[in-house]
Coordinates of C-alpha atoms and ligand atoms in Angstrom, one line a residue:
Chain D
M1 CA -17.5 49.3 11.3
S2 CA -15.5 52.6 10.2
L3 CA -11.8 52.7 10.3
T4 CA -10.4 54.6 13.0
A5 CA -7.3 55.6 11.2
P6 CA -6.1 55.9 7.6
I7 CA -4.6 53.0 6.3
V8 CA -1.4 54.5 5.1
D9 CA -0.6 55.6 8.7
T10 CA -0.1 52.0 10.1
E11 CA 2.9 49.8 9.9
T12 CA 2.8 46.9 7.7
V13 CA 3.2 43.7 9.6
L14 CA 3.5 41.3 6.5
S15 CA 3.9 41.8 2.9
V16 CA 3.1 39.2 0.4
E17 CA 4.6 39.6 -3.1
N18 CA 3.7 37.5 -6.4
L19 CA 3.0 34.7 -4.0
S20 CA 1.9 31.5 -5.9
V21 CA 1.3 28.2 -4.5
Y22 CA 1.7 24.8 -6.0
Y23 CA 0.5 21.6 -4.8
G24 CA 2.5 19.2 -6.9
N25 CA 1.5 20.2 -10.7
F26 CA -1.8 21.9 -9.5
L27 CA -1.6 26.0 -9.2
A28 CA -3.6 26.7 -6.2
L29 CA -3.0 30.2 -5.8
K30 CA -1.7 32.6 -8.5
D31 CA 0.4 36.2 -8.2
V32 CA -0.6 37.2 -4.8
N33 CA 0.3 40.7 -3.7
L34 CA -1.0 42.2 -0.5
S35 CA 0.1 43.9 2.9
I36 CA -1.4 43.2 6.4
P37 CA -1.2 46.2 8.2
Q38 CA -0.7 46.3 12.4
H39 CA -3.6 46.2 14.9
Y40 CA -5.9 45.7 12.0
V41 CA -8.2 42.6 11.5
T42 CA -7.9 41.8 8.0
A43 CA -10.7 39.1 6.4
F44 CA -10.2 36.7 3.8
I45 CA -13.6 35.8 1.9
G46 CA -14.0 34.1 -1.0
S47 CA -15.6 30.9 -2.5
S48 CA -14.5 27.5 -1.5
G49 CA -11.5 26.2 -2.9
C50 CA -10.0 29.8 -4.0
G51 CA -6.7 29.2 -1.7
K52 CA -7.8 31.1 1.4
S53 CA -6.4 28.5 4.0
T54 CA -3.3 28.0 1.7
L55 CA -2.4 31.8 1.9
L56 CA -3.0 31.6 5.4
R57 CA -0.8 28.5 5.9
C58 CA 2.0 30.2 3.8
L59 CA 1.9 33.4 6.2
N60 CA 3.6 31.2 8.9
R61 CA 5.0 28.5 6.9
M62 CA 2.6 25.9 7.9
N63 CA 2.2 24.9 4.1
E64 CA 5.6 23.5 4.2
L65 CA 4.3 20.6 6.3
I66 CA 1.9 19.4 3.4
F67 CA 3.8 17.1 1.4
G68 CA 4.3 18.4 -2.3
S69 CA 3.5 22.0 -1.7
R70 CA 6.1 24.4 -3.3
V71 CA 5.8 28.4 -2.4
L72 CA 7.1 30.7 -5.1
G73 CA 7.4 34.7 -4.5
K74 CA 8.1 36.6 -1.2
I75 CA 6.6 37.3 1.9
N76 CA 8.1 40.0 3.9
Y77 CA 7.7 39.9 7.5
R78 CA 9.0 43.4 9.6
G79 CA 11.5 43.8 7.0
T80 CA 13.0 40.0 6.6
D81 CA 12.1 37.3 4.0
L82 CA 10.2 35.0 5.7
Y83 CA 11.2 32.3 3.2
A84 CA 15.0 33.1 3.4
P85 CA 17.1 29.9 4.0
T86 CA 18.5 31.4 7.2
V87 CA 15.2 31.7 8.6
D88 CA 13.8 28.6 10.8
P89 CA 10.2 28.1 10.5
V90 CA 9.9 27.0 14.1
D91 CA 10.9 30.7 14.9
V92 CA 8.3 32.0 12.4
R93 CA 5.4 30.0 13.9
R94 CA 6.5 31.1 17.3
Q95 CA 5.7 35.0 16.1
I96 CA 3.0 33.9 13.8
G97 CA 0.4 31.7 15.9
M98 CA -2.6 30.0 14.1
V99 CA -6.1 29.1 15.1
F100 CA -7.9 26.1 13.0
Q101 CA -11.1 25.6 11.8
K102 CA -11.8 22.5 13.7
P103 CA -10.9 23.0 17.5
N104 CA -7.6 21.0 18.1
P105 CA -6.8 20.9 21.7
F106 CA -4.1 18.3 22.8
P107 CA -5.6 15.5 24.8
K108 CA -4.2 16.7 27.8
S109 CA -5.8 18.7 30.8
I110 CA -6.9 22.2 30.4
Y111 CA -4.2 23.8 32.4
E112 CA -1.6 21.6 30.3
N113 CA -2.8 22.9 27.0
I114 CA -1.6 26.3 27.8
A115 CA 1.0 25.6 30.1
Y116 CA 2.8 23.7 27.6
P117 CA 3.4 26.1 24.6
I118 CA 4.6 28.4 27.6
R119 CA 7.4 26.1 28.6
I120 CA 8.5 24.8 25.4
N121 CA 9.3 28.3 24.4
G122 CA 11.4 28.9 27.7
Y123 CA 9.0 31.6 29.1
Q124 CA 11.2 32.9 32.1
G125 CA 8.2 34.3 34.0
D126 CA 5.5 32.7 36.3
V127 CA 3.9 30.2 34.1
E128 CA 0.8 29.8 36.1
E129 CA -0.1 33.6 35.9
L130 CA 0.6 33.5 32.1
V131 CA -1.9 30.6 31.7
E132 CA -4.8 32.6 33.9
Q133 CA -4.0 35.8 31.8
S134 CA -4.3 34.0 28.4
L135 CA -7.6 32.3 29.8
R136 CA -8.7 35.7 30.5
D137 CA -8.0 37.0 27.5
A138 CA -9.5 34.5 25.5
A139 CA -12.9 35.0 27.7
L140 CA -12.8 31.3 28.9
W141 CA -11.2 31.9 32.4
D142 CA -14.6 32.1 34.4
E143 CA -16.0 29.0 32.7
V144 CA -12.8 26.6 33.5
K145 CA -10.8 28.3 36.7
D146 CA -12.2 25.5 38.8
K147 CA -11.7 22.3 36.2
L148 CA -8.1 23.3 35.1
K149 CA -7.1 19.7 35.9
Q150 CA -9.9 18.1 33.7
N151 CA -9.1 17.0 30.2
A152 CA -9.6 19.8 27.6
L153 CA -11.8 17.5 25.5
S154 CA -14.5 17.5 28.0
L155 CA -15.2 21.1 27.1
S156 CA -18.1 22.1 24.8
G157 CA -16.8 22.9 21.1
G158 CA -16.7 26.5 21.5
Q159 CA -14.9 26.6 24.9
Q160 CA -12.6 24.2 22.9
Q161 CA -11.9 26.7 20.2
R162 CA -11.5 29.6 22.8
L163 CA -9.2 27.2 24.5
C164 CA -7.2 27.0 21.2
I165 CA -7.0 30.7 20.9
A166 CA -5.7 31.0 24.6
R167 CA -3.3 28.7 23.8
A168 CA -2.2 30.6 20.5
L169 CA -2.3 33.9 22.7
A170 CA -0.4 32.4 25.5
I171 CA 3.1 32.8 23.5
E172 CA 2.5 36.2 22.6
P173 CA 2.4 36.3 19.1
D174 CA 2.8 39.2 17.0
L175 CA 0.3 38.0 14.3
L176 CA -2.5 36.1 14.8
L177 CA -3.9 33.6 11.8
M178 CA -7.6 32.3 12.4
D179 CA -8.8 29.7 9.8
E180 CA -12.5 29.9 10.1
P181 CA -12.5 29.8 13.7
C182 CA -16.2 29.9 14.0
S183 CA -17.3 27.4 11.3
A184 CA -18.2 24.7 13.8
L185 CA -19.6 26.8 16.2
D186 CA -23.0 27.8 17.6
P187 CA -24.2 31.5 17.1
I188 CA -23.7 32.3 20.7
S189 CA -20.2 31.0 20.7
T190 CA -19.6 32.6 17.6
A191 CA -20.7 35.8 18.8
R192 CA -18.3 35.4 21.8
I193 CA -15.3 34.8 19.7
E194 CA -16.4 37.7 17.3
E195 CA -16.3 39.9 20.3
L196 CA -13.0 38.6 21.3
I197 CA -11.3 39.1 18.2
Q198 CA -12.5 42.9 18.6
Q199 CA -10.8 43.2 22.0
L200 CA -7.9 41.4 20.7
S201 CA -7.3 43.8 17.9
Q202 CA -6.2 46.5 20.1
Q203 CA -3.1 44.3 21.1
Y204 CA -2.4 41.9 18.1
T205 CA -2.7 41.9 14.4
I206 CA -5.1 39.5 13.1
V207 CA -5.9 37.7 9.7
I208 CA -9.1 35.9 9.5
V209 CA -10.8 33.6 7.0
T210 CA -14.5 33.4 7.0
H211 CA -17.3 32.6 4.9
N212 CA -19.7 34.7 6.8
M213 CA -19.8 37.9 5.2
Q214 CA -21.5 39.5 8.4
Q215 CA -18.5 38.3 10.2
A216 CA -16.4 39.9 8.0
S217 CA -18.2 43.1 7.8
R218 CA -18.6 43.2 11.6
V219 CA -14.8 42.4 12.9
S220 CA -12.5 43.3 10.1
Q221 CA -11.2 46.4 9.1
M222 CA -9.3 45.2 5.9
T223 CA -11.1 42.6 3.6
A224 CA -9.3 40.8 0.9
F225 CA -11.7 38.8 -1.6
F226 CA -10.5 35.7 -3.2
N227 CA -11.6 34.4 -6.7
T228 CA -11.1 31.3 -8.8
T229 CA -10.6 31.6 -12.6
S230 CA -12.4 29.1 -14.5
D231 CA -10.0 28.3 -17.6
E232 CA -11.0 25.8 -20.3
A233 CA -9.6 22.7 -18.6
G234 CA -12.1 23.3 -15.7
S235 CA -9.1 23.6 -13.2
G236 CA -8.9 27.2 -12.3
H237 CA -6.5 28.6 -10.0
G238 CA -7.3 31.3 -6.9
Y239 CA -6.1 34.7 -7.4
L240 CA -6.8 37.5 -5.0
A241 CA -9.3 39.7 -7.1
E242 CA -10.0 42.7 -4.6
Y243 CA -8.5 44.1 -1.4
G244 CA -9.2 47.2 0.2
S245 CA -10.9 48.3 3.4
T246 CA -13.9 46.4 4.4
E247 CA -16.0 49.3 4.2
Q248 CA -15.1 49.8 0.5
I249 CA -15.2 46.1 -0.4
F250 CA -18.8 45.9 1.3
S251 CA -20.3 48.9 0.3
D252 CA -18.6 49.9 -3.2
P253 CA -16.5 47.2 -4.4
A254 CA -14.2 47.9 -7.7
Q255 CA -15.0 44.4 -9.5
D256 CA -18.3 42.9 -10.3
V257 CA -17.6 39.7 -9.0
T258 CA -16.7 41.3 -5.5
R259 CA -20.2 42.6 -5.6
D260 CA -21.9 39.6 -6.6
Y261 CA -19.9 37.8 -4.0
V262 CA -20.3 40.0 -1.0
S263 CA -24.2 40.5 -1.8
G264 CA -24.8 36.7 -1.9
R265 CA -25.5 36.5 -5.7
V266 CA -22.8 34.3 -6.7
G267 CA -22.9 32.9 -10.4
Chain H
M1 CA -47.1 -1.3 7.7
S2 CA -44.7 -1.9 4.9
E3 CA -47.6 -2.5 2.5
N4 CA -49.3 0.8 3.7
L5 CA -46.1 2.6 2.6
A6 CA -45.8 0.7 -0.6
V7 CA -49.4 1.8 -1.7
S8 CA -48.9 5.3 -0.9
R9 CA -46.1 5.5 -3.6
P10 CA -48.3 6.0 -6.6
V11 CA -45.3 5.4 -9.0
S12 CA -43.9 1.9 -9.1
R13 CA -40.4 2.9 -10.6
W14 CA -38.6 1.7 -7.5
K15 CA -38.5 -1.9 -6.6
P16 CA -36.2 -2.9 -4.1
Q17 CA -35.3 -6.7 -3.8
R18 CA -36.0 -6.6 -0.1
K19 CA -37.2 -10.4 0.1
L20 CA -34.0 -11.6 -1.3
S21 CA -31.5 -9.4 0.5
Q22 CA -33.5 -10.3 3.7
W23 CA -33.0 -13.9 3.2
S24 CA -29.1 -13.3 2.4
E25 CA -28.9 -11.1 5.2
R26 CA -29.9 -13.9 7.4
I27 CA -27.8 -16.5 5.9
V28 CA -24.6 -14.3 6.1
Y29 CA -25.6 -13.7 9.9
C30 CA -26.0 -17.5 10.9
L31 CA -22.7 -18.3 8.6
F32 CA -20.5 -15.9 10.0
G33 CA -21.9 -16.6 13.5
A34 CA -21.1 -20.3 13.2
F35 CA -17.4 -19.4 11.8
A36 CA -17.4 -17.2 15.2
L37 CA -18.6 -19.9 17.4
L38 CA -16.2 -22.4 15.9
S39 CA -13.2 -20.3 16.7
I40 CA -14.7 -19.8 20.3
A41 CA -15.2 -23.6 20.5
T42 CA -11.8 -24.7 19.2
T43 CA -10.1 -22.2 21.9
A44 CA -12.2 -23.5 24.4
G45 CA -11.4 -26.9 23.5
I46 CA -7.7 -26.3 23.8
I47 CA -7.8 -24.9 27.1
A48 CA -9.9 -27.6 28.5
S49 CA -7.6 -30.6 27.0
L50 CA -4.8 -28.3 28.6
I51 CA -6.4 -28.3 32.0
V52 CA -7.6 -31.8 32.2
E53 CA -4.2 -33.0 31.4
A54 CA -2.4 -30.4 33.8
I55 CA -4.9 -31.7 36.4
E56 CA -3.7 -35.2 36.0
F57 CA 0.2 -34.2 36.0
F58 CA -0.8 -32.6 39.6
K59 CA -2.3 -35.5 40.6
V60 CA 1.2 -37.1 40.6
V61 CA 3.6 -34.2 41.0
P62 CA 2.4 -31.6 44.2
F63 CA 1.9 -27.9 43.0
T64 CA 4.6 -26.9 45.8
Q65 CA 7.3 -29.2 43.9
F66 CA 6.4 -27.6 40.6
L67 CA 6.7 -24.3 42.0
F68 CA 9.5 -24.7 44.6
D69 CA 12.0 -27.2 43.2
R70 CA 15.1 -25.9 42.3
E71 CA 15.6 -28.1 39.1
W72 CA 14.0 -29.1 36.1
T73 CA 14.9 -32.7 35.5
P74 CA 11.5 -34.7 34.5
L75 CA 13.0 -37.3 32.4
F76 CA 15.5 -38.3 35.1
A77 CA 15.2 -41.4 37.3
N78 CA 15.0 -39.1 40.0
P79 CA 13.2 -36.6 38.6
Q80 CA 12.6 -32.8 39.7
Y81 CA 10.1 -30.2 38.4
G82 CA 10.8 -26.7 39.3
V83 CA 9.2 -25.0 36.4
F84 CA 10.9 -21.9 37.3
V85 CA 14.0 -23.1 35.8
L86 CA 11.8 -23.0 32.4
I87 CA 10.1 -19.8 33.4
F88 CA 13.3 -18.1 34.3
A89 CA 14.9 -19.2 30.8
T90 CA 11.8 -18.0 28.7
L91 CA 11.9 -14.8 30.4
M92 CA 15.5 -14.5 29.8
T93 CA 15.6 -15.0 25.9
A94 CA 12.1 -13.1 25.7
T95 CA 14.3 -9.9 27.8
I96 CA 17.1 -10.1 25.5
A97 CA 14.5 -10.0 22.7
L98 CA 12.2 -7.2 23.8
S99 CA 15.8 -4.9 24.5
V100 CA 16.1 -5.5 21.0
A101 CA 12.7 -5.3 19.6
I102 CA 11.1 -2.5 21.7
P103 CA 13.8 0.2 21.3
L104 CA 14.2 -0.5 17.5
G105 CA 10.8 -1.0 16.8
I106 CA 9.2 2.5 18.4
L107 CA 12.7 4.2 16.7
S108 CA 11.6 2.8 13.1
A109 CA 7.8 3.3 13.9
I110 CA 8.6 6.8 14.6
Y111 CA 11.0 7.1 11.6
L112 CA 8.3 5.9 9.2
S113 CA 5.3 7.9 10.3
E114 CA 6.9 11.0 11.0
Y115 CA 10.1 11.6 9.2
A116 CA 9.9 9.3 6.0
P117 CA 8.5 10.9 3.1
P118 CA 5.5 9.6 2.2
R119 CA 6.8 7.7 -1.0
L120 CA 9.2 5.9 1.0
R121 CA 6.7 5.1 3.6
R122 CA 4.7 3.5 1.2
W123 CA 7.1 1.1 0.3
L124 CA 9.0 0.5 3.7
K125 CA 5.3 -0.5 5.6
P126 CA 4.6 -3.4 3.6
A127 CA 8.3 -4.3 3.3
L128 CA 8.3 -4.4 7.1
E129 CA 5.2 -6.4 7.3
I130 CA 6.6 -9.3 4.8
L131 CA 9.7 -9.1 7.1
A132 CA 7.0 -10.2 9.8
G133 CA 6.3 -13.3 7.9
I134 CA 9.9 -14.9 7.7
P135 CA 9.3 -18.4 9.1
S136 CA 10.9 -18.7 12.9
V137 CA 12.7 -21.9 11.3
V138 CA 14.6 -19.3 9.2
H139 CA 15.6 -16.9 12.4
G140 CA 16.6 -20.0 14.1
Y141 CA 19.3 -21.1 11.7
F142 CA 20.1 -17.7 11.0
A143 CA 21.1 -17.2 14.9
L144 CA 22.9 -20.6 15.1
I145 CA 24.9 -20.2 12.1
F146 CA 25.4 -16.5 11.6
V147 CA 25.1 -14.8 14.8
T148 CA 26.4 -17.2 17.4
P149 CA 30.1 -17.4 15.6
I150 CA 29.9 -13.5 15.7
L151 CA 29.1 -13.7 19.3
Q152 CA 31.8 -16.0 19.8
A153 CA 34.3 -14.0 18.3
L154 CA 33.3 -10.8 20.5
I155 CA 32.7 -12.4 23.6
P156 CA 34.5 -14.9 25.7
G157 CA 32.7 -18.0 26.7
V158 CA 29.9 -18.2 24.3
E159 CA 28.7 -21.5 23.7
V160 CA 27.5 -22.9 20.7
F161 CA 23.8 -23.0 22.0
N162 CA 23.3 -19.9 23.8
A163 CA 20.2 -17.9 25.1
L164 CA 22.1 -14.6 24.0
S165 CA 22.1 -15.4 20.1
A166 CA 18.6 -16.7 20.4
G167 CA 17.4 -13.8 22.3
L168 CA 18.9 -11.5 19.7
V169 CA 17.7 -12.9 16.8
M170 CA 14.4 -13.1 18.5
G171 CA 14.2 -9.6 19.1
I172 CA 15.0 -9.2 15.1
A173 CA 12.1 -11.5 14.4
I174 CA 9.3 -9.8 16.7
L175 CA 10.6 -6.2 15.5
P176 CA 8.2 -6.1 12.7
L177 CA 5.4 -6.7 14.7
V178 CA 6.2 -4.0 17.2
A179 CA 7.2 -1.6 14.8
S180 CA 4.2 -2.1 12.5
L181 CA 1.5 -1.8 15.4
S182 CA 3.6 1.1 16.9
E183 CA 3.5 2.9 13.4
D184 CA -0.3 2.6 13.1
A185 CA -1.0 4.1 16.5
I186 CA 1.4 6.7 15.9
F187 CA -0.2 7.5 12.3
A188 CA -3.5 7.1 14.0
V189 CA -2.7 10.5 15.8
P190 CA -5.0 13.0 14.1
Q191 CA -2.8 15.5 11.7
S192 CA -4.7 18.4 13.7
L193 CA -2.8 17.7 16.6
R194 CA 0.7 17.8 15.1
Q195 CA -0.6 21.2 13.2
G196 CA -1.5 22.5 16.7
A197 CA 1.7 21.8 18.0
Y198 CA 3.8 23.1 15.4
A199 CA 1.8 26.2 15.1
L200 CA 2.7 26.9 18.5
G201 CA 6.4 27.1 17.6
T202 CA 7.7 23.5 18.5
T203 CA 10.2 21.5 16.9
R204 CA 9.8 18.3 15.0
R205 CA 11.2 16.4 17.9
E206 CA 9.1 18.5 20.8
A207 CA 5.9 17.6 18.8
I208 CA 6.8 14.2 18.7
Q209 CA 8.0 13.7 21.9
N210 CA 4.8 15.8 23.5
V211 CA 1.9 15.6 21.5
V212 CA 2.3 12.6 18.9
L213 CA 3.8 9.9 21.3
P214 CA 1.4 10.8 24.2
G215 CA -1.2 10.4 22.0
A216 CA -0.1 6.8 20.9
L217 CA 1.2 5.8 24.0
S218 CA -1.8 3.2 24.7
G219 CA -1.1 1.7 21.2
I220 CA 2.6 1.7 21.6
V221 CA 2.4 -0.3 25.0
G222 CA -0.2 -2.4 23.4
A223 CA 2.3 -3.4 20.6
C224 CA 5.3 -4.1 23.2
I225 CA 2.9 -6.4 25.2
L226 CA 1.9 -8.3 22.5
G227 CA 5.5 -8.5 21.4
M228 CA 6.1 -9.6 24.9
A229 CA 3.7 -12.1 24.7
R230 CA 5.2 -13.7 20.9
A231 CA 8.5 -13.6 22.5
V232 CA 7.5 -15.8 25.7
G233 CA 5.7 -18.2 22.9
E234 CA 8.5 -18.2 20.4
T235 CA 9.5 -21.7 19.8
M236 CA 11.5 -22.6 16.9
I237 CA 14.3 -19.9 17.3
V238 CA 15.1 -21.0 20.6
T239 CA 14.9 -24.8 20.1
I240 CA 17.4 -24.4 17.6
A241 CA 19.6 -21.9 18.7
A242 CA 19.4 -22.1 22.7
G243 CA 20.0 -25.7 23.1
Q244 CA 18.1 -27.7 25.8
N245 CA 19.8 -27.2 28.8
P246 CA 17.7 -26.5 31.9
R247 CA 20.0 -24.5 34.6
P248 CA 19.1 -25.4 38.0
I249 CA 18.7 -22.1 40.1
N250 CA 21.6 -21.4 42.3
P251 CA 22.4 -18.8 44.5
D252 CA 25.1 -18.0 42.4
L253 CA 22.6 -16.9 39.7
S254 CA 24.4 -18.7 37.0
F255 CA 21.2 -19.7 35.6
L256 CA 21.0 -16.2 34.2
D257 CA 24.2 -16.4 32.1
P258 CA 22.9 -15.4 28.4
R259 CA 26.4 -17.0 27.3
I260 CA 25.3 -20.8 28.0
S261 CA 22.6 -23.0 26.8
V262 CA 19.1 -22.6 28.6
Q263 CA 15.8 -24.7 28.1
T264 CA 12.4 -22.4 27.5
M265 CA 9.2 -23.9 28.4
T266 CA 8.8 -23.8 24.3
S267 CA 11.7 -25.8 23.8
F268 CA 10.9 -28.3 26.5
I269 CA 7.7 -28.7 25.0
V270 CA 9.4 -29.6 22.0
Q271 CA 11.9 -31.6 23.1
V272 CA 9.4 -34.1 24.9
S273 CA 6.9 -34.2 22.0
Q274 CA 10.1 -35.2 19.5
G275 CA 11.1 -38.1 21.8
D276 CA 8.5 -40.9 22.2
A277 CA 6.8 -40.1 25.7
P278 CA 4.3 -42.8 25.8
V279 CA 0.6 -41.2 26.4
N280 CA -0.3 -41.1 30.0
S281 CA 3.2 -41.2 31.2
I282 CA 4.2 -38.5 33.6
E283 CA 6.9 -37.2 30.8
Y284 CA 3.7 -36.9 28.4
K285 CA 1.6 -34.8 31.2
T286 CA 4.5 -32.6 32.2
I287 CA 4.0 -31.2 28.6
F288 CA 0.7 -29.9 29.5
A289 CA 1.5 -28.5 32.9
V290 CA 4.5 -26.4 31.3
G291 CA 1.7 -25.6 28.3
M292 CA -0.5 -24.5 30.9
T293 CA 1.9 -22.3 32.7
L294 CA 2.7 -20.6 29.5
F295 CA -0.7 -20.3 28.6
T296 CA -1.4 -18.5 31.9
L297 CA 1.6 -16.4 31.2
T298 CA 0.5 -14.9 27.9
L299 CA -2.7 -14.8 28.9
L300 CA -2.1 -12.5 31.7
L301 CA 0.2 -10.5 29.1
N302 CA -2.7 -9.9 26.7
I303 CA -4.9 -9.4 29.7
C304 CA -2.4 -6.7 30.8
S305 CA -2.3 -5.2 27.1
F306 CA -6.0 -5.1 27.1
W307 CA -6.4 -3.4 29.9
F308 CA -3.7 -0.7 29.3
V309 CA -4.8 -0.1 25.8
N310 CA -8.3 0.7 27.4
R311 CA -7.2 2.6 30.3
F312 CA -4.8 4.8 28.7
R313 CA -6.6 5.4 25.6
E314 CA -6.5 9.2 24.7
K315 CA -9.6 10.2 23.1
Y316 CA -9.1 12.9 20.4
E317 CA -12.7 14.0 19.6
Ligands
ATP401 N1 -3.1 19.4 1.0 C1 -3.4 19.8 -0.4 N2 -3.0 18.9 -1.2 C2 -3.4 19.2 -2.7 N3 -4.1 19.9 -3.0 C3 -4.6 20.9 -1.6 C4 -4.3 20.4 -0.5 N4 -5.1 22.0 0.3 C5 -5.6 22.5 -0.7 N5 -5.4 22.2 -1.9 C6 -6.1 22.5 -3.0 O1 -5.9 24.0 -3.3 C7 -6.8 24.8 -3.5 C8 -7.2 25.9 -2.6 O2 -7.4 25.3 -1.2 P1 -7.7 25.8 0.3 O3 -7.8 25.1 1.2 O4 -6.4 27.0 0.2 O5 -9.2 26.5 -0.5 P2 -9.9 27.4 0.9 O6 -10.4 28.5 0.1 O7 -9.2 27.7 1.9 O8 -11.3 26.6 0.5 P3 -12.3 26.5 1.9 O9 -13.1 27.8 1.9 O10 -13.5 25.3 1.3 O11 -11.4 26.1 3.1 C9 -7.9 24.0 -3.7 O12 -8.2 23.4 -5.2 C10 -7.4 22.4 -3.0 O13 -7.9 21.5 -3.6
MG402 MG1 -9.9 26.8 4.0

């Protein structure tokens, strides 16, 4: 996948500056600096435990729901400091949606799963129309249009995940965060969601965490590779090792660790 | 078969003690089965004795009289057996108790599981459960000596023994049960659902109201019904604080006045058992008729609870 435009030309949605995250006294992630360009898919890759989910959760302030977590540094979202005391985390999450690793539809009807966030956020237009539109955007409409009243948990895992994506899209987020959205899915569902991500990237800005190198290279234009330091105590912290265009990270990485990781030679 | 398997393993470094564990397995199975059977047999025995004595009672007192008499005076020379006198008193004290226990119980459950910091929760939850272990006789005297005088100062016409005081304190007594069970139900709602709600821009209140509570609803209702069963069967508090005054069922509904003394099913049973009603006298048999009624009521409530929890349980997976 080649870049359609040089990176410098796009607007930056979000920029992370010197971000460190603690869980209690444990430093999980240290000094991250990166910026997320608009209408791009940015992939976070790296071995388990290096802080990808942690960083993702910081981007929409979900991390503060975890007891004992502490965020240092700055995140700028379209010119405003995301962590400024005047900023309401509810507004942040309203703008920056999230899809989780495990599908987590509400135990309500398929329709209600989508209509609920629409209503709760005070949508003024036709709710039913927007529900249909969201389901179409998530490539799920044809499969569920005849059973909207059914419980969402009766859907297959892949359908549930697309429902969760539809739910996130329904409130028209500016930025969509996805934490390993395909890890619980079969190859066919995965392919559908990857296709979906590519379509969505024309309208939305997406950040996706993935362990699947092919997936990262297929869907993303930017890739951030995270790594863990191994200090003498054995409890290393995560850090951003390298960030650049996906093409560069996969074909010509600047660092050896990145090359080893993307080529599957992880030491 | 098993011998073949053993032979096929050339190295004999593995020698599981299958014989011994098979035996202990069997012994444990029989032992636990026996205990389970014992508890079932005990329950069956209790029910049987209740039924047998109740039948004896209904040989003397017709069932219609039991249901439709307007007074409850089994110890008088000209006895009347309107059991609804006791049922209404029971339901009144139970209703007062539940109007305390259910709202406070659910609110404290929501606080504990959703708002309290984990450290506080670790302390409060066991404290709540200890509260549930306070003997009800303590509650009874608390009602009589502490709560009743306060009520008398606040509300005109409150008697020394009254349904209100007993009901309120009974509410406090069953509050920990309702709170603790509701909290379990709320806490069991998967964290992923809460995160899903928050990620959609819901406030904490909205997430609780629209996602967490519906998910926990069946458990909470189950907790409330169990609390109701406890309130209906509660004995000590009503005996001590509500007195022994069966109010005739009059059209002016004066029997529903919570300020005065009433007699519940349980406190009637205590009253008769404390006196020396000779075995096989009609007074003696009344206990079983009332006991049977009480048992039926609580059984119905438990069935309701069971049905409700199963019917409305939301599956998360
Ligand atoms: N809620 C938490 N409380 C304490 N420590 C946590 C918590 N969540 C994550 N951590 C720690 O922070 C570090 C980073 O975790 P994180 O989940 O961000 O890793 P990850 O890169 O997403 O890993 P994976 O690829 O396995 O999902 C880990 O060492 C983990 O143990
Ligand atoms: Mg993760």
